[in-house]
PDB file of C-alpha atoms in Angstrom:
ATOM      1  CA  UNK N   1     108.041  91.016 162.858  1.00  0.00           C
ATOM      2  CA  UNK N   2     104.826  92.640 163.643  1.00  0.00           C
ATOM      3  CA  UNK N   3     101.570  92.810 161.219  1.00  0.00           C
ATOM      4  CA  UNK N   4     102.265  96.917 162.014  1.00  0.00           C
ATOM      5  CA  UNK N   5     105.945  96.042 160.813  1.00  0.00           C
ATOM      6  CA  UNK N   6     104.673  94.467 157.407  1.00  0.00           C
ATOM      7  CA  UNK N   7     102.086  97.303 157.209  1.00  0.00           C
ATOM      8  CA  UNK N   8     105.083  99.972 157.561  1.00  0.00           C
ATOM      9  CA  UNK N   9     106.907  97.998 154.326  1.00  0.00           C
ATOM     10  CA  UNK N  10     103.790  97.614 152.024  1.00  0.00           C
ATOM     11  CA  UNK N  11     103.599 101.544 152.631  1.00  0.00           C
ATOM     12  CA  UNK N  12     106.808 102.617 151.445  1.00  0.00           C
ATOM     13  CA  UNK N  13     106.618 100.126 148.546  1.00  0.00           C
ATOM     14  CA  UNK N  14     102.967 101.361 147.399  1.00  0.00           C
ATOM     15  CA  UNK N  15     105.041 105.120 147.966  1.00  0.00           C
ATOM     16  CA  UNK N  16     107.852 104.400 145.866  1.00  0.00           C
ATOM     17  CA  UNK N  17     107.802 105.637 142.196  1.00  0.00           C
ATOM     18  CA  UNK N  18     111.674 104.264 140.803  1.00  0.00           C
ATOM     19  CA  UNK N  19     111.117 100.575 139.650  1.00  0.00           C
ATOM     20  CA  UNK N  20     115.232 100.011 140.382  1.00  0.00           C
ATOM     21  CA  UNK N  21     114.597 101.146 144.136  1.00  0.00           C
ATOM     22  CA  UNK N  22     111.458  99.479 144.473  1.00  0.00           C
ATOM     23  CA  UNK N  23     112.788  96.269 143.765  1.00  0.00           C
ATOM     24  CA  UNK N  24     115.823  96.795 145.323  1.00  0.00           C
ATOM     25  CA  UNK N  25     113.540  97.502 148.350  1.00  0.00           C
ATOM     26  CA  UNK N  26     111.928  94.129 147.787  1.00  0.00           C
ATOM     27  CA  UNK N  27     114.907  92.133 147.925  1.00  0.00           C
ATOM     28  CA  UNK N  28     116.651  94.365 150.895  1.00  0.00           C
ATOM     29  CA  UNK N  29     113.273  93.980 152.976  1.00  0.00           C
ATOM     30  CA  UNK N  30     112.970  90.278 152.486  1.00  0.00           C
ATOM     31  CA  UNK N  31     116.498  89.666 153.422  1.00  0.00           C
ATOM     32  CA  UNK N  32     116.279  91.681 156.623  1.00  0.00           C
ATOM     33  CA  UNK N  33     112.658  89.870 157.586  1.00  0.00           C
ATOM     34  CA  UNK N  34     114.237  86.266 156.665  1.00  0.00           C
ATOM     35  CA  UNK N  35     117.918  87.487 157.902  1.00  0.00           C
ATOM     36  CA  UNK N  36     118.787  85.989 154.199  1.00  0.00           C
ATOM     37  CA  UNK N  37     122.664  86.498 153.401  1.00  0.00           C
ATOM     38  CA  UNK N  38     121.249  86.940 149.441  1.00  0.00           C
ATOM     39  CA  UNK N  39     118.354  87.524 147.413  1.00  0.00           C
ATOM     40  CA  UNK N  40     117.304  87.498 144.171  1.00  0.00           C
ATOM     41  CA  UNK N  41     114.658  89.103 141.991  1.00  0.00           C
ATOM     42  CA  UNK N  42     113.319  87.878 138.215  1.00  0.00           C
ATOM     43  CA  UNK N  43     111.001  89.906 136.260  1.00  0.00           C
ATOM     44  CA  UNK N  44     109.226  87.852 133.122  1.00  0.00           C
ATOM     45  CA  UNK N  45     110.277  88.926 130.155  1.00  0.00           C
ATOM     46  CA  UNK N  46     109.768  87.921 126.659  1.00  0.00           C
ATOM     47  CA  UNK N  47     105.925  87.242 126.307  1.00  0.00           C
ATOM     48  CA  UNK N  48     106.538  85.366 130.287  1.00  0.00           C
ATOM     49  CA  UNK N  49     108.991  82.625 128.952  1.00  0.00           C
ATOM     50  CA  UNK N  50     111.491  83.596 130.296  1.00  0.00           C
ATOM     51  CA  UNK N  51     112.823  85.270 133.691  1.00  0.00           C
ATOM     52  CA  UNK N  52     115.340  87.922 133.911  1.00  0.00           C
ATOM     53  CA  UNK N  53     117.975  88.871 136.723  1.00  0.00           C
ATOM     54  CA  UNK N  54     117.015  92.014 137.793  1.00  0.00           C
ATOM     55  CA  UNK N  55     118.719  92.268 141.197  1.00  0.00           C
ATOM     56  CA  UNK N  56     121.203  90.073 142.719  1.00  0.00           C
ATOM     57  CA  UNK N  57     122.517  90.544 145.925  1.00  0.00           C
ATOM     58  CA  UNK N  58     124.938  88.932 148.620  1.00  0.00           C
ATOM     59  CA  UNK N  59     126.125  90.251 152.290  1.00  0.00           C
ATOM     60  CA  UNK N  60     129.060  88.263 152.761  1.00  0.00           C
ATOM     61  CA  UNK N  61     130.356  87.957 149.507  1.00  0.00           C
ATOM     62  CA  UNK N  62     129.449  92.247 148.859  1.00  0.00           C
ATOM     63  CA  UNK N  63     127.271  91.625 145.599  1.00  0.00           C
ATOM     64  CA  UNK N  64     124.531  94.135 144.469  1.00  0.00           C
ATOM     65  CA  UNK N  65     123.923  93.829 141.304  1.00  0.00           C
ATOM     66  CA  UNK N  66     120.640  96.325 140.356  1.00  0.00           C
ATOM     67  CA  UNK N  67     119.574  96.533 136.544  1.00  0.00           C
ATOM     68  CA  UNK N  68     121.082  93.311 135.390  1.00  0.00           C
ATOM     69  CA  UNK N  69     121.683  93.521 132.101  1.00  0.00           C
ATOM     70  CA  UNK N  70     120.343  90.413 129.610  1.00  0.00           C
ATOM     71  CA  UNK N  71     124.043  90.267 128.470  1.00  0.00           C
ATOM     72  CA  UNK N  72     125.615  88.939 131.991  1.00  0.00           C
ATOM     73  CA  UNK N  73     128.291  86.805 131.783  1.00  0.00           C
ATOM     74  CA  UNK N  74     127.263  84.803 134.919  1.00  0.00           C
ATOM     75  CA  UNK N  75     123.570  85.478 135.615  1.00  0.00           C
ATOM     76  CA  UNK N  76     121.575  84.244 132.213  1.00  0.00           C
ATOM     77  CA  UNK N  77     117.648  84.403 131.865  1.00  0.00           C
ATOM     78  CA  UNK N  78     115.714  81.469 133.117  1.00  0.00           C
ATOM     79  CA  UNK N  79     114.045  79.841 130.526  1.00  0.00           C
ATOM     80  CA  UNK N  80     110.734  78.557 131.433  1.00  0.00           C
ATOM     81  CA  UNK N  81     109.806  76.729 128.302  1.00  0.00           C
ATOM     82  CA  UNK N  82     112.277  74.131 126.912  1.00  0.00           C
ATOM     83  CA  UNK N  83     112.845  75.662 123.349  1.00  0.00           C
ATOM     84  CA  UNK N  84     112.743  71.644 121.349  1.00  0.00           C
ATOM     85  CA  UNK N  85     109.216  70.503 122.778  1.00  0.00           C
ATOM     86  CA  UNK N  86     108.064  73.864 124.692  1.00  0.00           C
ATOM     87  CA  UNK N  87     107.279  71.579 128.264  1.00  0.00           C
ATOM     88  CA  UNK N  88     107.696  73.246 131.189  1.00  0.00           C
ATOM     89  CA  UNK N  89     111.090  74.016 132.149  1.00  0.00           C
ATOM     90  CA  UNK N  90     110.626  72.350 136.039  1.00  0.00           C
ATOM     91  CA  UNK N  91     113.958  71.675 136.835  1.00  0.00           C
ATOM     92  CA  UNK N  92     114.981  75.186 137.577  1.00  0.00           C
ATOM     93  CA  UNK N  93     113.043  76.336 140.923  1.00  0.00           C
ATOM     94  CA  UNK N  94     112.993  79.590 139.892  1.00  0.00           C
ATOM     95  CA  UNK N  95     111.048  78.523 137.041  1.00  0.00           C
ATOM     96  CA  UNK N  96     109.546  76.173 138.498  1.00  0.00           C
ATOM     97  CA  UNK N  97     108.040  78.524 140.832  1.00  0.00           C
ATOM     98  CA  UNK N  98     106.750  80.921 138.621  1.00  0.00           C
ATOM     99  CA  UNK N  99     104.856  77.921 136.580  1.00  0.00           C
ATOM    100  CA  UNK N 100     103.268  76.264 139.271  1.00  0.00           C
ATOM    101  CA  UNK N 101     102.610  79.370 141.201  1.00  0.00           C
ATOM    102  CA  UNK N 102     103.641  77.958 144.182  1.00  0.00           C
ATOM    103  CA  UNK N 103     106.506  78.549 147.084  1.00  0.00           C
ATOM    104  CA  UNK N 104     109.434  76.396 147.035  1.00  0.00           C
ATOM    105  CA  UNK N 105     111.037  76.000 150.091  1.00  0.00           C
ATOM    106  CA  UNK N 106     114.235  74.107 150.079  1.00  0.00           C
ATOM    107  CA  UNK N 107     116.372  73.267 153.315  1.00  0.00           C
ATOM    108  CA  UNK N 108     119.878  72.627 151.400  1.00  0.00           C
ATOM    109  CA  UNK N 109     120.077  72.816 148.009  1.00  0.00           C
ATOM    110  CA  UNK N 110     122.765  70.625 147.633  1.00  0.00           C
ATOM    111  CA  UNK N 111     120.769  67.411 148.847  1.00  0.00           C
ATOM    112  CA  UNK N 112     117.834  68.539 147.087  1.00  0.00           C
ATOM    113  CA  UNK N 113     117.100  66.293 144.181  1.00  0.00           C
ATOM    114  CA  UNK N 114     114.098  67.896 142.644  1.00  0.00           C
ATOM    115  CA  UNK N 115     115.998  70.534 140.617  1.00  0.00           C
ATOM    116  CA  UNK N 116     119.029  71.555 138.930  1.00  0.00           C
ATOM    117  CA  UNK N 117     121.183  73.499 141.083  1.00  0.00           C
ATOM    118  CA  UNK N 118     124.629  73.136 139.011  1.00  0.00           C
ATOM    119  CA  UNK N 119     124.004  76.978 137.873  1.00  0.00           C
ATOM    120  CA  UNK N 120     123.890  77.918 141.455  1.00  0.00           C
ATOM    121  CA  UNK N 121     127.032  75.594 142.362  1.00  0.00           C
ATOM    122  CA  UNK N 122     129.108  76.922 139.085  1.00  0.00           C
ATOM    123  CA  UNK N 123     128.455  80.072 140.930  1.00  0.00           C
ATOM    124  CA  UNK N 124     129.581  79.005 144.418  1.00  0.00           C
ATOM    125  CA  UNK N 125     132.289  77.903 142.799  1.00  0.00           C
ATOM    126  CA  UNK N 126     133.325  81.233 141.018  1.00  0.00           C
ATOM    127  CA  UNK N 127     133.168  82.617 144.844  1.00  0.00           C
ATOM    128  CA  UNK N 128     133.777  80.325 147.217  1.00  0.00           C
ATOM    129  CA  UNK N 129     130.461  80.194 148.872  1.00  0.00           C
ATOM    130  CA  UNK N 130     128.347  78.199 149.655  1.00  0.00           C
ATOM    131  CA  UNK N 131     124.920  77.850 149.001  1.00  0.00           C
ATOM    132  CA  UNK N 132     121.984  75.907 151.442  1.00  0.00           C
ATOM    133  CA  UNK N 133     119.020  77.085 152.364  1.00  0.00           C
ATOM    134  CA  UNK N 134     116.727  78.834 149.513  1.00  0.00           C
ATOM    135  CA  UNK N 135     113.051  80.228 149.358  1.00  0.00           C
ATOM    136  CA  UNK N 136     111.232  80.771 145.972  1.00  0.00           C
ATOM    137  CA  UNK N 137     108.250  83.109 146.278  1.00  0.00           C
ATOM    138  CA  UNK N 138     106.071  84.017 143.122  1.00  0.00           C
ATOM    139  CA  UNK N 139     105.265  87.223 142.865  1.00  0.00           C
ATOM    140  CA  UNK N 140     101.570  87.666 141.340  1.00  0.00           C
ATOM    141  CA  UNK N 141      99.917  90.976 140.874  1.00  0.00           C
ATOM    142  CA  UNK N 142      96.114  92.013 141.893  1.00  0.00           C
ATOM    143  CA  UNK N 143      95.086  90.021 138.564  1.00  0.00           C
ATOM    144  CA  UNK N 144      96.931  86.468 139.782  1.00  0.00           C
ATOM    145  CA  UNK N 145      99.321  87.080 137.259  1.00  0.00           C
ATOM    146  CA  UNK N 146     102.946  85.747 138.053  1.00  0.00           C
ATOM    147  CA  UNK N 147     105.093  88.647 137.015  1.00  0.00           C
ATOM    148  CA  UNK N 148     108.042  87.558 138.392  1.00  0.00           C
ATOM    149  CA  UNK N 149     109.972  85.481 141.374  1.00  0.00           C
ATOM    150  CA  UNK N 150     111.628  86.598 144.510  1.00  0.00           C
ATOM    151  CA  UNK N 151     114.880  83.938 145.680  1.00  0.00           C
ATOM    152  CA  UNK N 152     116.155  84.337 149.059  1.00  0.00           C
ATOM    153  CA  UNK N 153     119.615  82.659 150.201  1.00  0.00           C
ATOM    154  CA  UNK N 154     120.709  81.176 153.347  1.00  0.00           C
ATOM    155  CA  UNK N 155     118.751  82.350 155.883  1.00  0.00           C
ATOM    156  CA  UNK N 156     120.920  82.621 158.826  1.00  0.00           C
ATOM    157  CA  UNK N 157     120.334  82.608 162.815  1.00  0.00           C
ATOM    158  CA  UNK N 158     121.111  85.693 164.314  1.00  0.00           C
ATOM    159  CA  UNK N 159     123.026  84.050 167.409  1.00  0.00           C
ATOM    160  CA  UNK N 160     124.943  81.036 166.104  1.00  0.00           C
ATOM    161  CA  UNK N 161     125.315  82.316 162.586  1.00  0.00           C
ATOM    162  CA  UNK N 162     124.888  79.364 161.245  1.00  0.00           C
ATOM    163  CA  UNK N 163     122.595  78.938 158.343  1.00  0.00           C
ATOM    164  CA  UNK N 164     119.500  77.406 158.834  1.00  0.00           C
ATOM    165  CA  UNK N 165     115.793  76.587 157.087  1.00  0.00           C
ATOM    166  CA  UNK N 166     113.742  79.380 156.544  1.00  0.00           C
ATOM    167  CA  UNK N 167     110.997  78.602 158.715  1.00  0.00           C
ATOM    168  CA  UNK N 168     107.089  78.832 157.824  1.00  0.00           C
ATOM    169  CA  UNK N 169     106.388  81.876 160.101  1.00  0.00           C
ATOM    170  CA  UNK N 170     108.913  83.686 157.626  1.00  0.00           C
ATOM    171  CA  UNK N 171     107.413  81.860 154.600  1.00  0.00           C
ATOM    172  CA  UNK N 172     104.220  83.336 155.408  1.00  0.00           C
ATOM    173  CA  UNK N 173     105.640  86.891 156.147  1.00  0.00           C
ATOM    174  CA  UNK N 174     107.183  87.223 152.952  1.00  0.00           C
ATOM    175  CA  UNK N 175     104.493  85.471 151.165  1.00  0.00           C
ATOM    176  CA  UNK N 176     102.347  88.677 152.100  1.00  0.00           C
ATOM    177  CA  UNK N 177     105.254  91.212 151.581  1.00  0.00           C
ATOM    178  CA  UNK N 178     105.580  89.957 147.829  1.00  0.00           C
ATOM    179  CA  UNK N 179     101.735  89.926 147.289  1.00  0.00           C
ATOM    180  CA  UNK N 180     101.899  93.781 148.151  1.00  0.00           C
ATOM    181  CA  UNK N 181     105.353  94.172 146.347  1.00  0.00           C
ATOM    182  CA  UNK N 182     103.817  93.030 143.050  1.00  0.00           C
ATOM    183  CA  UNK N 183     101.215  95.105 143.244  1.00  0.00           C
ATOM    184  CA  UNK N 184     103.271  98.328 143.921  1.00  0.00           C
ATOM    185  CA  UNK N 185     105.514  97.147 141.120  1.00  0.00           C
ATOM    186  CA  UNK N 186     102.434  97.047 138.821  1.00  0.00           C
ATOM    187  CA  UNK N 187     101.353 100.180 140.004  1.00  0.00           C
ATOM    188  CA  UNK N 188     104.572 102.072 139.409  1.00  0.00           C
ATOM    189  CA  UNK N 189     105.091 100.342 135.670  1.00  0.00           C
ATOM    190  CA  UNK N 190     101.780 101.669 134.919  1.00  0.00           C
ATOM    191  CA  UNK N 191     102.118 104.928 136.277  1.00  0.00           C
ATOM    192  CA  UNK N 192     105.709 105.004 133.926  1.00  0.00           C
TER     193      UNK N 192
END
């Protein structure tokens, strides 16, 4: 992907005035830079303790879920406090991304044995996928401010089709498309 590429995206996301489309546009974009077979999007809610499912998508399994509502059967908010003691909540990425500010990048989830992924493999299980490579991007406005997380899914190689890493060329790339994502989605909530 070319920087005139990236500049193309950032311009139809600044352009956009529906919050649903713009962050379906997030998601959608990311996927097709990363060739992810899913993504993700939270939003904080609740005072930023907690982050909510706003889009959920999935090529092979046909998912795409936009507008989540807080009363999903599958897809709960992430808390990012623990409710007894208030510490950060880091063994969710997702959370765990949004508190530390930082880009998670994991190869296969399943080995991985920094977080909790039994939500993510109670949802495999549900339909019969299978879940392996996974990038965690915050997304912070013009102020710094984390206002919410994009989650990308088995990035896949376009030739073998096997899934693979999602390499720190693409980390970078969408590291730059979020920055400009957040600040459209700012932008447009303020504008509402």
């Amino acid at each position: 992907m070319s920087i005139e590429q990236l500049n193309k995206i950032g311009i139809a996301l600044s352009s956009e005035r529906n919050i649903n489309k713009l962050l379906e546009m997030i998601v959608d974009e990311s996927m097709n830079i990363t060739n992810a077979d899913g993504g993700t999007l939270y939003l904080m809610i609740d005072n930023n303790t907690r982050l909510k499912f706003e889009i959920v998508k999935n090529k092979s399994l046909g998912i795409n879920d936009v507008g989540i509502s807080k009363d999903s059967e599958i897809f709960y908010p992430v808390k990012l406090f623990n409710p007894k003691d208030n510490s950060p909540n880091d063994h969710f990425v997702s959370a765990y991304c949004a508190l530390s500010e930082k880009t998670i990048n994991i190869s296969d989830a399943y080995k991985e044995r920094g977080f909790d992924f039994s939500g993510t493999k109670n949802v495999d299980k549900k339909f019969k996928y299978r879940s392996k490579s996974t990038l965690n991007v915050p997304l912070k406005d013009h102020e710094d401010k984390i206002i919410g997380v994009l989650q990308l899914w088995n990035s896949t190689c376009p030739t073998t089709k096997n899934v693979i890493p999602f390499s720190d060329d693409i980390v970078e790339l969408i590291e730059s498309l979020t920055s400009q994502a957040a600040v459209a989605l700012n932008n447009t909530r303020l504008i509402d």
